Amino acid sequence: MTAPEDRCRLVLIVPDIADIEEQAKVVADALRGGDVASVIIPQYGLDDGVFQKHAEKLVPIVQAAGGAALIAGDSRVAGRVKADGLHITGNVAELTDAVEKFVPKLIVGAGNAADRHHALEVGELRPDYIFFGKLDGDIKPEAHPKNLALGEWWASMIEIPCIVMGGTDAKSALEVALTGAEFVALREAVFADPAAAPSIVAEVNALLDEKAPRFED
């Protein structure tokens, strides 16, 4: 499958499902729907040992589908399960530590950039991407206006790619794409009805193919 490098691409956030087998099936099904750049795997309050078991199951599924598997938080788990990267939601000190230790061996992305000042602080550390929004921040059909505004501002100025959290409606992916952001993250929009996840991923890709702005080379 060729990736559409010239437009906004989809990032999936793994849903909070306690049963490992069920969670793995839901994610694998969604990935069959079409292009997904990466999948972020949050810990969701699981203890480290249980989280590692979830990640061990999920990471190969994501990688086999051509996506980058990113572990939210625990660098030891990321290393043990041979993930592609880390999503850091902690403070600047935590991000600094992760960038120094793991780049370029692993992708290191930065969450928790809630305003322009913090975003620029994060940008100085040169992470591989910056994430606007919270991993579980999709509580309305549309993307949060503040995150859209931050994505548009960032994409217009800074070369580091950004991911903007979408809403619970799959069409919110286009809202994000229109800001110029390189990636849109979806969770509930794809996984609220697991049986529909593959068709929703396909629909989002078709929508972005048709209507998302193209990046200049």
N, CA, C and O of each residue as an XYZ file, in Angstrom:
868
protein
N       0.847     -1.199      0.000
C       0.000      0.000      0.000
C       0.880      1.246      0.000
O       1.737      1.404      0.869
N       0.672      2.108     -0.951
C       1.480      3.332     -0.987
C       0.848      4.383     -0.078
O      -0.371      4.560     -0.065
N       1.686      5.065      0.672
C       1.193      6.070      1.615
C       1.036      7.416      0.909
O       1.882      7.807      0.105
N      -0.044      8.111      1.215
C      -0.256      9.436      0.596
C       0.573     10.501      1.303
O       0.080     11.188      2.198
N       1.812     10.635      0.905
C       2.740     11.522      1.624
C       2.426     13.005      1.421
O       2.943     13.859      2.141
N       1.575     13.306      0.435
C       1.377     14.725      0.112
C       0.138     15.317      0.761
O      -0.281     16.415      0.395
N      -0.461     14.608      1.726
C      -1.616     15.175      2.422
C      -1.665     14.670      3.857
O      -0.930     13.758      4.236
N      -2.537     15.274      4.642
C      -2.735     14.882      6.036
C      -3.035     13.382      6.121
O      -3.850     12.860      5.360
N      -2.367     12.695      7.060
C      -2.560     11.254      7.223
C      -3.158     10.935      8.593
O      -3.117     11.745      9.519
N      -3.698      9.763      8.685
C      -4.431      9.328      9.876
C      -3.501      8.684     10.903
O      -2.632      7.881     10.563
N      -3.707      9.058     12.167
C      -3.067      8.414     13.309
C      -4.192      7.850     14.179
O      -5.156      8.557     14.474
N      -4.083      6.611     14.582
C      -5.095      6.008     15.445
C      -4.606      5.936     16.885
O      -3.426      5.700     17.147
N      -5.537      6.144     17.815
C      -5.240      5.974     19.233
C      -6.001      4.746     19.707
O      -7.227      4.690     19.611
N      -5.280      3.776     20.213
C      -5.875      2.505     20.625
C      -6.942      2.758     21.695
O      -6.700      3.510     22.639
N      -8.110      2.143     21.557
C      -9.171      2.351     22.554
C      -8.884      1.601     23.846
O      -8.101      0.651     23.870
N      -9.528      2.040     24.916
C      -9.345      1.454     26.242
C     -10.205      0.196     26.350
O     -11.381      0.268     26.704
N      -9.613     -0.948     26.045
C     -10.309     -2.237     26.119
C      -9.471     -3.166     26.987
O      -8.311     -3.436     26.675
N     -10.055     -3.652     28.068
C      -9.283     -4.431     29.046
C      -8.858     -5.787     28.496
O      -7.778     -6.276     28.828
N      -9.695     -6.402     27.658
C      -9.384     -7.718     27.111
C      -8.359     -7.585     25.986
O      -8.620     -6.935     24.974
N      -7.204     -8.199     26.167
C      -6.100     -8.039     25.215
C      -6.487     -8.532     23.824
O      -6.230     -7.864     22.823
N      -7.109     -9.710     23.774
C      -7.448    -10.299     22.468
C      -8.457     -9.437     21.729
O      -8.348     -9.233     20.520
N      -9.438     -8.935     22.464
C     -10.456     -8.084     21.842
C      -9.830     -6.786     21.334
O     -10.112     -6.342     20.220
N      -8.983     -6.189     22.161
C      -8.327     -4.944     21.767
C      -7.484     -5.147     20.504
O      -7.509     -4.323     19.590
N      -6.740     -6.252     20.467
C      -5.890     -6.541     19.310
C      -6.722     -6.748     18.047
O      -6.347     -6.276     16.974
N      -7.847     -7.450     18.169
C      -8.705     -7.704     17.003
C      -9.277     -6.399     16.456
O      -9.292     -6.175     15.246
N      -9.746     -5.543     17.362
C     -10.340     -4.263     16.955
C      -9.315     -3.411     16.199
O      -9.631     -2.813     15.170
N      -8.093     -3.366     16.719
C      -7.043     -2.573     16.073
C      -6.659     -3.183     14.724
O      -6.513     -2.464     13.736
N      -6.497     -4.500     14.682
C      -6.135     -5.166     13.427
C      -7.198     -4.937     12.358
O      -6.875     -4.691     11.196
N      -8.466     -5.019     12.755
C      -9.558     -4.790     11.804
C      -9.509     -3.366     11.252
O      -9.644     -3.153     10.047
N      -9.315     -2.397     12.143
C      -9.263     -0.995     11.716
C      -8.142     -0.769     10.707
O      -8.315     -0.050      9.723
N      -6.991     -1.390     10.962
C      -5.829     -1.189     10.083
C      -6.046     -1.778      8.691
O      -5.369     -1.391      7.739
N      -6.978     -2.701      8.574
C      -7.279     -3.242      7.251
C      -8.055     -2.244      6.392
O      -8.212     -2.445      5.187
N      -8.536     -1.175      7.011
C      -9.355     -0.209      6.284
C      -8.589      0.708      5.346
O      -9.189      1.336      4.474
N      -7.264      0.796      5.510
C      -6.497      1.679      4.630
C      -5.330      2.323      5.343
O      -4.917      1.872      6.412
N      -4.801      3.372      4.755
C      -3.569      3.994      5.237
C      -3.708      4.529      6.663
O      -4.621      5.298      6.964
N      -2.797      4.113      7.524
C      -2.655      4.655      8.873
C      -1.165      4.879      9.099
O      -0.370      3.944      9.007
N      -0.792      6.114      9.394
C       0.631      6.449      9.540
C       1.221      5.838     10.805
O       2.312      5.267     10.788
N       0.481      5.966     11.899
C       0.978      5.444     13.166
C      -0.177      5.167     14.113
O      -1.297      5.640     13.919
N       0.127      4.389     15.141
C      -0.859      4.039     16.162
C      -0.229      4.316     17.520
O       0.847      3.809     17.834
N      -0.918      5.132     18.322
C      -0.439      5.456     19.668
C      -1.132      4.521     20.657
O      -2.353      4.369     20.631
N      -0.342      3.899     21.527
C      -0.847      2.903     22.484
C      -0.753      3.484     23.895
O       0.321      3.457     24.495
N      -1.865      4.013     24.439
C      -1.831      4.577     25.788
C      -1.863      3.493     26.862
O      -2.283      2.363     26.612
N      -1.413      3.855     28.054
C      -1.359      2.885     29.154
C      -2.715      2.734     29.858
O      -3.005      1.676     30.417
N      -3.532      3.770     29.834
C      -4.881      3.723     30.409
C      -4.923      3.185     31.837
O      -5.832      2.431     32.183
N      -3.960      3.557     32.660
C      -4.021      3.161     34.067
C      -3.632      1.722     34.355
O      -3.675      1.292     35.508
N      -3.253      0.968     33.328
C      -2.795     -0.411     33.550
C      -1.447     -0.392     34.263
O      -0.647      0.520     34.057
N      -1.194     -1.395     35.101
C       0.155     -1.457     35.675
C       1.134     -1.867     34.570
O       0.729     -2.375     33.524
N       2.413     -1.641     34.818
C       3.412     -1.786     33.758
C       3.431     -3.182     33.152
O       3.595     -3.335     31.942
N       3.265     -4.205     33.994
C       3.323     -5.579     33.498
C       2.171     -5.893     32.548
O       2.376     -6.495     31.494
N       0.968     -5.489     32.921
C      -0.207     -5.730     32.073
C      -0.112     -4.897     30.800
O      -0.421     -5.370     29.706
N       0.321     -3.651     30.961
C       0.477     -2.783     29.789
C       1.466     -3.386     28.797
O       1.249     -3.343     27.586
N       2.552     -3.947     29.321
C       3.544     -4.568     28.436
C       2.920     -5.720     27.642
O       3.214     -5.893     26.459
N       2.060     -6.504     28.295
C       1.396     -7.614     27.586
C       0.502     -7.087     26.456
O       0.471     -7.652     25.363
N      -0.224     -5.999     26.735
C      -1.043     -5.374     25.688
C      -0.149     -4.908     24.530
O      -0.438     -5.154     23.359
N       0.935     -4.231     24.893
C       1.827     -3.676     23.858
C       2.483     -4.786     23.042
O       2.650     -4.653     21.829
N       2.854     -5.880     23.705
C       3.469     -7.014     22.983
C       2.546     -7.557     21.906
O       2.996     -8.004     20.850
N       1.260     -7.514     22.183
C       0.267     -8.011     21.225
C       0.034     -6.999     20.103
O      -0.108     -7.371     18.938
N      -0.003     -5.724     20.466
C      -0.405     -4.683     19.513
C       0.708     -4.252     18.565
O       0.464     -4.024     17.380
N       1.928     -4.142     19.081
C       3.024     -3.572     18.274
C       3.245     -4.343     16.966
O       3.337     -3.708     15.915
N       3.336     -5.686     16.980
C       3.539     -6.401     15.710
C       2.377     -6.223     14.731
O       2.581     -6.213     13.518
N       1.159     -6.084     15.259
C      -0.015     -5.883     14.392
C       0.099     -4.558     13.650
O      -0.144     -4.479     12.446
N       0.472     -3.530     14.386
C       0.628     -2.194     13.786
C       1.746     -2.208     12.747
O       1.579     -1.702     11.638
N       2.876     -2.787     13.114
C       4.036     -2.797     12.217
C       3.756     -3.611     10.957
O       4.188     -3.237      9.867
N       3.037     -4.720     11.102
C       2.714     -5.555      9.933
C       1.832     -4.809      8.944
O       1.857     -5.086      7.745
N       1.044     -3.855      9.458
C       0.165     -3.064      8.594
C       0.877     -1.851      7.999
O       0.277     -1.082      7.249
N       2.158     -1.681      8.335
C       2.933     -0.577      7.767
C       2.910      0.695      8.571
O       3.381      1.731      8.102
N       2.362      0.638      9.795
C       2.316      1.826     10.645
C       3.438      1.822     11.670
O       4.078      0.797     11.905
N       3.667      2.976     12.273
C       4.624      3.091     13.377
C       3.869      2.904     14.687
O       2.862      3.569     14.928
N       4.355      1.999     15.531
C       3.729      1.734     16.828
C       4.411      2.600     17.886
O       5.614      2.481     18.122
N       3.629      3.469     18.516
C       4.172      4.429     19.479
C       3.586      4.153     20.864
O       2.367      4.113     21.029
N       4.443      3.967     21.842
C       4.023      3.708     23.213
C       3.900      5.033     23.957
O       4.842      5.825     23.983
N       2.741      5.273     24.559
C       2.548      6.515     25.322
C       3.112      6.317     26.718
O       2.546      5.600     27.544
N       4.241      6.970     26.961
C       4.752      7.012     28.324
C       5.964      6.165     28.611
O       7.074      6.695     28.672
N       5.800      4.862     28.790
C       6.835      4.052     29.433
C       7.928      3.622     28.453
O       7.700      2.769     27.596
N       9.102      4.211     28.583
C      10.196      3.919     27.649
C      10.706      2.495     27.802
O      11.168      1.896     26.831
N      10.626      1.938     29.028
C      11.095      0.566     29.210
C      10.202     -0.408     28.454
O      10.683     -1.344     27.816
N       8.900     -0.177     28.534
C       7.962     -1.013     27.774
C       8.229     -0.861     26.277
O       8.242     -1.850     25.544
N       8.440      0.359     25.830
C       8.702      0.604     24.399
C       9.907     -0.189     23.920
O       9.892     -0.760     22.830
N      10.944     -0.220     24.735
C      12.145     -0.966     24.363
C      11.914     -2.466     24.359
O      12.362     -3.167     23.452
N      11.216     -2.957     25.370
C      11.006     -4.403     25.490
C      10.139     -4.959     24.363
O      10.336     -6.092     23.923
N       9.183     -4.164     23.902
C       8.248     -4.675     22.871
C       8.686     -4.276     21.461
O       7.988     -4.544     20.483
N       9.859     -3.628     21.371
C      10.414     -3.206     20.073
C       9.458     -2.285     19.306
O       9.242     -2.439     18.104
N       8.899     -1.333     20.039
C       8.041     -0.325     19.416
C       8.892      0.610     18.558
O      10.117      0.647     18.671
N       8.214      1.355     17.706
C       8.922      2.305     16.840
C       9.204      3.627     17.531
O      10.083      4.382     17.115
N       8.449      3.901     18.592
C       8.656      5.193     19.216
C       7.903      5.370     20.517
O       7.228      4.468     21.014
N       8.051      6.585     21.048
C       7.490      6.978     22.339
C       6.666      8.242     22.172
O       7.074      9.174     21.480
N       5.509      8.265     22.809
C       4.706      9.483     22.867
C       4.794      9.990     24.301
O       4.314      9.333     25.225
N       5.402     11.148     24.489
C       5.670     11.685     25.832
C       4.627     12.741     26.181
O       4.515     13.763     25.504
N       3.864     12.487     27.244
C       2.864     13.479     27.660
C       3.288     14.213     28.925
O       2.523     15.007     29.474
N       4.496     13.950     29.383
C       4.971     14.581     30.611
C       5.515     15.989     30.378
O       5.206     16.630     29.373
N       6.322     16.454     31.318
C       6.829     17.824     31.262
C       8.052     17.921     30.345
O       8.498     16.933     29.762
N       8.569     19.125     30.240
C       9.698     19.383     29.338
C      10.924     18.574     29.752
O      11.676     18.105     28.898
N      11.128     18.410     31.059
C      12.287     17.637     31.538
C      12.199     16.190     31.067
O      13.199     15.603     30.656
N      10.997     15.617     31.128
C      10.797     14.229     30.687
C      11.039     14.101     29.185
O      11.647     13.138     28.718
N      10.551     15.090     28.442
C      10.749     15.075     26.995
C      12.231     15.238     26.650
O      12.744     14.546     25.771
N      12.911     16.145     27.338
C      14.343     16.351     27.116
C      15.099     15.047     27.299
O      15.944     14.682     26.481
N      14.784     14.353     28.381
C      15.431     13.085     28.693
C      15.182     12.065     27.577
O      16.103     11.364     27.157
N      13.943     11.984     27.102
C      13.598     11.004     26.065
C      14.293     11.324     24.751
O      14.793     10.421     24.080
N      14.330     12.604     24.373
C      14.992     12.999     23.121
C      16.480     12.657     23.189
O      17.044     12.118     22.237
N      17.116     12.976     24.330
C      18.553     12.714     24.470
C      18.864     11.221     24.433
O      19.873     10.810     23.861
N      17.999     10.409     25.042
C      18.272      8.973     25.156
C      17.911      8.178     23.902
O      18.599      7.221     23.549
N      16.835      8.579     23.236
C      16.250      7.666     22.246
C      16.285      8.142     20.800
O      16.169      7.315     19.895
N      16.442      9.439     20.544
C      16.529      9.905     19.154
C      17.958      9.687     18.668
O      18.888     10.015     19.404
N      18.185      9.151     17.465
C      17.201      8.825     16.427
C      16.772      7.366     16.412
O      16.097      6.934     15.478
N      17.153      6.596     17.432
C      16.820      5.159     17.416
C      15.302      4.960     17.428
O      14.775      4.079     16.747
N      14.616      5.783     18.203
C      13.161      5.719     18.279
C      12.562      7.064     17.884
O      13.192      8.109     18.044
N      11.342      7.023     17.367
C      10.554      8.246     17.188
C      10.192      8.749     18.587
O       9.753      7.970     19.434
N      10.374     10.042     18.830
C       9.933     10.623     20.100
C       9.011     11.797     19.797
O       9.420     12.794     19.202
N       7.764     11.655     20.218
C       6.777     12.711     19.990
C       6.367     13.362     21.291
O       6.470     12.757     22.358
N       5.901     14.598     21.204
C       5.584     15.389     22.385
C       4.105     15.730     22.453
O       3.561     16.363     21.548
N       3.468     15.313     23.517
C       2.110     15.759     23.799
C       2.138     16.889     24.804
O       3.197     17.453     25.079
N       0.987     17.225     25.354
C       0.907     18.168     26.470
C       1.329     19.583     26.093
O       1.795     20.332     26.952
N       1.176     19.964     24.824
C       1.479     21.350     24.422
C       0.159     22.114     24.331
O      -0.482     22.153     23.281
N      -0.232     22.718     25.450
C      -1.582     23.278     25.551
C      -1.681     24.728     25.081
O      -2.781     25.265     24.962
N      -0.551     25.357     24.816
C      -0.599     26.743     24.348
C       0.660     27.024     23.519
O       1.563     26.191     23.430
N       0.695     28.214     22.919
C       1.815     28.532     22.010
C       3.149     28.545     22.729
O       4.149     28.052     22.207
N       3.165     29.112     23.932
C       4.431     29.229     24.669
C       5.018     27.837     24.928
O       6.197     27.587     24.677
N       4.172     26.942     25.434
C       4.644     25.589     25.746
C       5.044     24.861     24.457
O       6.029     24.122     24.429
N       4.274     25.079     23.403
C       4.584     24.430     22.125
C       5.971     24.843     21.625
O       6.728     24.007     21.133
N       6.300     26.118     21.750
C       7.608     26.592     21.292
C       8.735     26.043     22.170
O       9.821     25.731     21.680
N       8.462     25.929     23.474
C       9.437     25.295     24.381
C       9.722     23.866     23.938
O      10.872     23.433     23.869
N       8.644     23.150     23.643
C       8.756     21.769     23.180
C       9.509     21.713     21.849
O      10.364     20.851     21.644
N       9.183     22.633     20.956
C       9.799     22.662     19.633
C      11.304     22.826     19.686
O      12.019     22.292     18.838
N      11.793     23.562     20.679
C      13.241     23.768     20.812
C      13.984     22.458     21.064
O      15.182     22.359     20.797
N      13.276     21.457     21.575
C      13.901     20.154     21.857
C      13.938     19.261     20.621
O      14.526     18.180     20.646
N      13.309     19.715     19.545
C      13.303     19.001     18.253
C      12.759     17.574     18.350
O      13.417     16.632     17.908
N      11.560     17.405     18.927
C      10.952     16.081     18.868
C      10.576     15.757     17.426
O      10.631     16.623     16.553
N      10.194     14.504     17.184
C       9.823     14.107     15.820
C       8.457     14.641     15.423
O       8.181     14.821     14.237
N       7.603     14.896     16.404
C       6.313     15.533     16.136
C       5.811     16.167     17.421
O       6.310     15.874     18.507
N       4.818     17.036     17.288
C       4.129     17.610     18.438
C       2.647     17.278     18.291
O       2.109     17.278     17.184
N       1.995     16.996     19.418
C       0.590     16.563     19.422
C      -0.238     17.629     20.125
O       0.038     17.980     21.272
N      -1.249     18.141     19.438
C      -2.151     19.125     20.044
C      -3.458     18.448     20.435
O      -4.184     17.926     19.589
N      -3.741     18.466     21.730
C      -4.915     17.811     22.271
C      -4.513     16.737     23.251
O      -3.326     16.519     23.492
N      -5.503     16.062     23.821
C      -5.255     14.942     24.727
C      -5.625     13.648     24.015
O      -6.496     13.636     23.146
N      -4.961     12.563     24.389
C      -5.213     11.281     23.732
C      -6.664     10.832     23.911
O      -7.215     10.120     23.071
N      -7.272     11.261     25.021
C      -8.691     10.930     25.248
C      -9.546     12.197     25.183
O     -10.587     12.291     25.833
N      -9.090     13.164     24.393
C      -9.755     14.464     24.345
C     -10.870     14.577     23.317
O     -11.400     15.665     23.090
N     -11.227     13.463     22.695
C     -12.289     13.498     21.685
C     -13.639     13.300     22.375
O     -14.154     12.184     22.446
N     -14.200     14.397     22.880
C     -15.457     14.321     23.635
C     -16.613     14.987     22.900
O     -17.758     14.912     23.346
N     -16.326     15.629     21.790
C     -17.372     16.248     20.972
C     -17.197     15.792     19.526
O     -16.118     15.331     19.154
N     -18.241     15.914     18.705
C     -18.114     15.478     17.307
C     -16.981     16.170     16.560
O     -16.283     15.549     15.759
N     -16.803     17.463     16.830
C     -15.773     18.213     16.113
C     -14.481     18.265     16.928
O     -14.488     18.042     18.138
N     -13.382     18.559     16.251
C     -12.109     18.775     16.943
C     -12.207     20.034     17.800
O     -12.954     20.957     17.473
N     -11.455     20.068     18.892
C     -11.493     21.236     19.785
C     -10.936     22.457     19.044
O      -9.857     22.387     18.456
N     -11.670     23.576     19.074
C     -11.222     24.770     18.333
C      -9.814     25.226     18.701
O      -9.060     25.683     17.842
N      -9.458     25.099     19.994
C      -8.119     25.530     20.424
C      -7.045     24.676     19.749
O      -6.013     25.191     19.320
N      -7.294     23.377     19.659
C      -6.308     22.496     19.024
C      -6.205     22.770     17.527
O      -5.115     22.724     16.956
N      -7.339     23.054     16.896
C      -7.311     23.416     15.469
C      -6.492     24.690     15.259
O      -5.692     24.782     14.329
N      -6.706     25.669     16.140
C      -5.984     26.951     16.017
C      -4.482     26.751     16.231
O      -3.664     27.324     15.512
N      -4.129     25.935     17.225
C      -2.709     25.660     17.477
C      -2.086     24.926     16.294
O      -0.966     25.235     15.887
N      -2.813     23.955     15.741
C      -2.297     23.207     14.593
C      -2.064     24.105     13.398
O      -1.050     23.991     12.710
N      -3.009     25.000     13.154
C      -2.877     25.899     11.998
C      -1.692     26.839     12.178
O      -0.916     27.064     11.249
N      -1.562     27.385     13.384
C      -0.437     28.290     13.691
C       0.891     27.548     13.538
O       1.820     28.047     12.904
N       0.972     26.368     14.118
C       2.218     25.592     14.093
C       2.596     25.202     12.664
O       3.734     25.393     12.235
N       1.623     24.654     11.936
C       1.902     24.158     10.582
C       2.347     25.273      9.645
O       3.084     25.033      8.689
N       1.900     26.482      9.922
C       2.263     27.613      9.055
C       3.674     28.124      9.327
O       4.245     28.837      8.501
N       4.245     27.760     10.492
C       5.525     28.347     10.915
C       6.670     27.350     11.089
O       7.822     27.661     10.789
N       6.348     26.162     11.570
C       7.369     25.254     12.099
C       7.456     24.001     11.230
O       6.439     23.469     10.785
N       8.679     23.539     10.995
C       8.864     22.358     10.140
C       8.554     21.039     10.850
O       8.223     20.053     10.192
N       8.655     21.005     12.179
C       8.346     19.771     12.914
C       6.877     19.422     12.668
O       6.012     20.275     12.868
N       6.572     18.203     12.242
C       5.175     17.850     11.965
C       4.302     17.922     13.213
O       4.782     17.760     14.335
N       3.005     18.169     12.996
C       2.083     18.154     14.131
C       0.941     17.177     13.877
O       0.522     16.942     12.744
N       0.461     16.625     14.978
C      -0.745     15.793     14.996
C      -1.792     16.573     15.777
O      -1.509     17.077     16.864
N      -2.995     16.677     15.232
C      -4.086     17.346     15.941
C      -5.172     16.317     16.244
O      -5.581     15.550     15.373
N      -5.629     16.315     17.498
C      -6.681     15.388     17.908
C      -7.996     15.773     17.246
O      -8.432     16.921     17.325
N      -8.621     14.802     16.593
C      -9.925     15.029     15.992
C     -11.038     14.847     17.006
O     -10.785     14.736     18.206
N     -12.282     14.816     16.518
C     -13.442     14.633     17.384
C     -14.019     13.232     17.245
O     -13.379     12.330     16.707
N     -15.244     13.068     17.742
C     -15.889     11.754     17.693
C     -16.557     11.486     16.336
O     -16.992     10.368     16.061
N     -16.632     12.510     15.506
C     -17.162     12.347     14.150
C     -15.983     12.192     13.189
O     -15.059     13.006     13.194
N     -16.018     11.148     12.370
C     -14.905     10.906     11.442
C     -14.663     12.093     10.512
O     -13.538     12.310     10.060
N     -15.705     12.853     10.228
C     -15.551     14.007      9.313
C     -14.677     15.099      9.923
O     -14.216     15.995      9.217
N     -14.449     15.024     11.246
C     -13.572     16.016     11.883
C     -12.148     15.903     11.350
O     -11.355     16.832     11.497
N     -11.818     14.756     10.723
C     -10.487     14.609     10.126
C     -10.236     15.684      9.076
O      -9.116     16.176      8.938
N     -11.276     16.044      8.341
C     -11.098     17.080      7.314
C     -10.887     18.444      7.950
O     -10.089     19.241      7.457
N     -11.602     18.724      9.049
C     -11.381     19.977      9.793
C      -9.895     20.134     10.106
O      -9.303     21.195      9.909
N      -9.314     19.038     10.600
C      -7.897     19.068     10.969
C      -7.031     19.257      9.730
O      -6.110     20.073      9.734
N      -7.320     18.513      8.677
C      -6.507     18.597      7.457
C      -6.484     20.020      6.902
O      -5.466     20.477      6.381
N      -7.604     20.705      7.020
C      -7.695     22.060      6.461
C      -6.818     23.071      7.210
O      -6.566     24.165      6.704
N      -6.352     22.708      8.419
C      -5.432     23.603      9.139
C      -4.020     23.542      8.564
O      -3.195     24.411      8.848
N      -3.741     22.519      7.759
C      -2.372     22.311      7.273
C      -1.591     21.318      8.106
O      -0.427     21.044      7.813
N      -2.227     20.763      9.162
C      -1.545     19.763     10.005
C      -1.194     18.531      9.184
O      -1.929     18.144      8.275
N      -0.078     17.929      9.512
C       0.382     16.743      8.769
C      -0.390     15.480      9.134
O      -0.501     14.558      8.325
N      -0.928     15.439     10.370
C      -1.595     14.230     10.840
C      -2.843     14.582     11.653
O      -2.888     15.608     12.330
N      -3.850     13.714     11.573
C      -5.049     13.823     12.411
C      -5.171     12.543     13.229
O      -5.066     11.441     12.690
N      -5.395     12.696     14.534
C      -5.562     11.537     15.411
C      -7.046     11.295     15.667
O      -7.794     12.224     15.973
N      -7.463     10.039     15.538
C      -8.841      9.656     15.830
C      -8.842      8.467     16.788
O      -7.968      7.601     16.745
N      -9.855      8.459     17.651
C     -10.014      7.336     18.581
C     -11.481      6.886     18.536
O     -11.814      5.911     17.862
N     -12.353      7.601     19.256
C     -13.769      7.235     19.292
C     -14.401      7.214     17.899
O     -15.246      6.368     17.607
N     -13.987      8.146     17.048
C     -14.564      8.223     15.704
C     -14.406      6.915     14.946
O     -15.258      6.552     14.134
N     -13.320      6.211     15.211
C     -13.051      4.937     14.531
C     -13.534      3.751     15.358
O     -14.085      2.797     14.810
N     -13.330      3.803     16.689
C     -13.491      2.603     17.506
C     -14.790      2.528     18.300
O     -15.034      1.514     18.954
N     -15.638      3.565     18.270
C     -16.890      3.510     19.044
C     -17.739      2.314     18.630
O     -18.366      1.669     19.470
N     -17.755      2.023     17.338
C     -18.431      0.824     16.829
C     -17.363     -0.039     16.166
O     -17.065      0.150     14.987
N     -16.779     -0.990     16.912
C     -15.636     -1.743     16.386
C     -15.895     -2.410     15.037
O     -14.991     -2.496     14.206
N     -17.120     -2.880     14.812
C     -17.424     -3.565     13.547
C     -17.297     -2.626     12.359
O     -17.018     -3.055     11.240
N     -17.505     -1.338     12.616
C     -17.449     -0.354     11.531
C     -16.059      0.240     11.331
O     -15.842      1.001     10.388
N     -15.111     -0.102     12.214
C     -13.790      0.550     12.187
C     -13.102      0.475     10.819
O     -12.592      1.498     10.361
N     -13.060     -0.683     10.142
C     -12.366     -0.719      8.843
C     -13.007      0.207      7.816
O     -12.307      0.880      7.060
N     -14.345      0.242      7.788
C     -15.010      1.092      6.792
C     -14.828      2.565      7.127
O     -14.769      3.400      6.224
N     -14.737      2.899      8.423
C     -14.514      4.307      8.793
C     -13.108      4.746      8.403
O     -12.922      5.857      7.905
N     -12.108      3.879      8.626
C     -10.744      4.209      8.186
C     -10.714      4.420      6.670
O     -10.061      5.338      6.174
N     -11.420      3.568      5.951
C     -11.491      3.717      4.487
C     -12.169      5.032      4.104
O     -11.713      5.733      3.201
N     -13.265      5.362      4.801
C     -13.999      6.608      4.510
C     -13.126      7.838      4.783
O     -13.110      8.785      3.997
N     -12.402      7.809      5.905
C     -11.537      8.947      6.249
C     -10.459      9.130      5.177
O     -10.190     10.250      4.743
N      -9.852      8.033      4.760
C      -8.829      8.132      3.717
C      -9.407      8.654      2.410
O      -8.770      9.457      1.728
N     -10.604      8.207      2.056
C     -11.243      8.689      0.827
C     -11.546     10.180      0.929
O     -11.360     10.928     -0.030
N     -12.016     10.603      2.101
C     -12.321     12.021      2.330
C     -11.055     12.880      2.207
O     -11.067     13.936      1.576
N      -9.969     12.406      2.821
C      -8.706     13.145      2.769
C      -8.118     13.128      1.356
O      -7.560     14.126      0.900
N      -8.246     11.995      0.671
C      -7.788     11.939     -0.728
C      -8.496     12.990     -1.573
O      -7.891     13.644     -2.423
N      -9.785     13.133     -1.318
C     -10.595     14.003     -2.171
C     -10.446     15.478     -1.803
O     -10.362     16.337     -2.681
N     -10.413     15.770     -0.491
C     -10.589     17.163     -0.079
C      -9.455     17.783      0.716
O      -9.415     19.003      0.873
N      -8.527     16.974      1.223
C      -7.454     17.561      2.030
C      -6.488     18.347      1.156
O      -6.193     17.939      0.032
N      -5.994     19.477      1.666
C      -5.005     20.244      0.890
C      -3.720     19.430      0.699
O      -3.365     18.599      1.535
N      -3.048     19.682     -0.391
C      -1.782     18.983     -0.698
C      -0.611     19.793     -0.176
O      -0.601     21.022     -0.238
N       0.382     19.069      0.344
C       1.597     19.733      0.811
C       2.511     19.994     -0.377
O       2.528     19.241     -1.350
N       3.263     21.072     -0.272
C       4.263     21.341     -1.310
C       5.509     20.540     -1.001
O       5.840     20.324      0.164
N       6.197     20.101     -2.030
C       7.433     19.342     -1.843
C       8.527     20.240     -1.294
O       9.647     19.782     -1.069
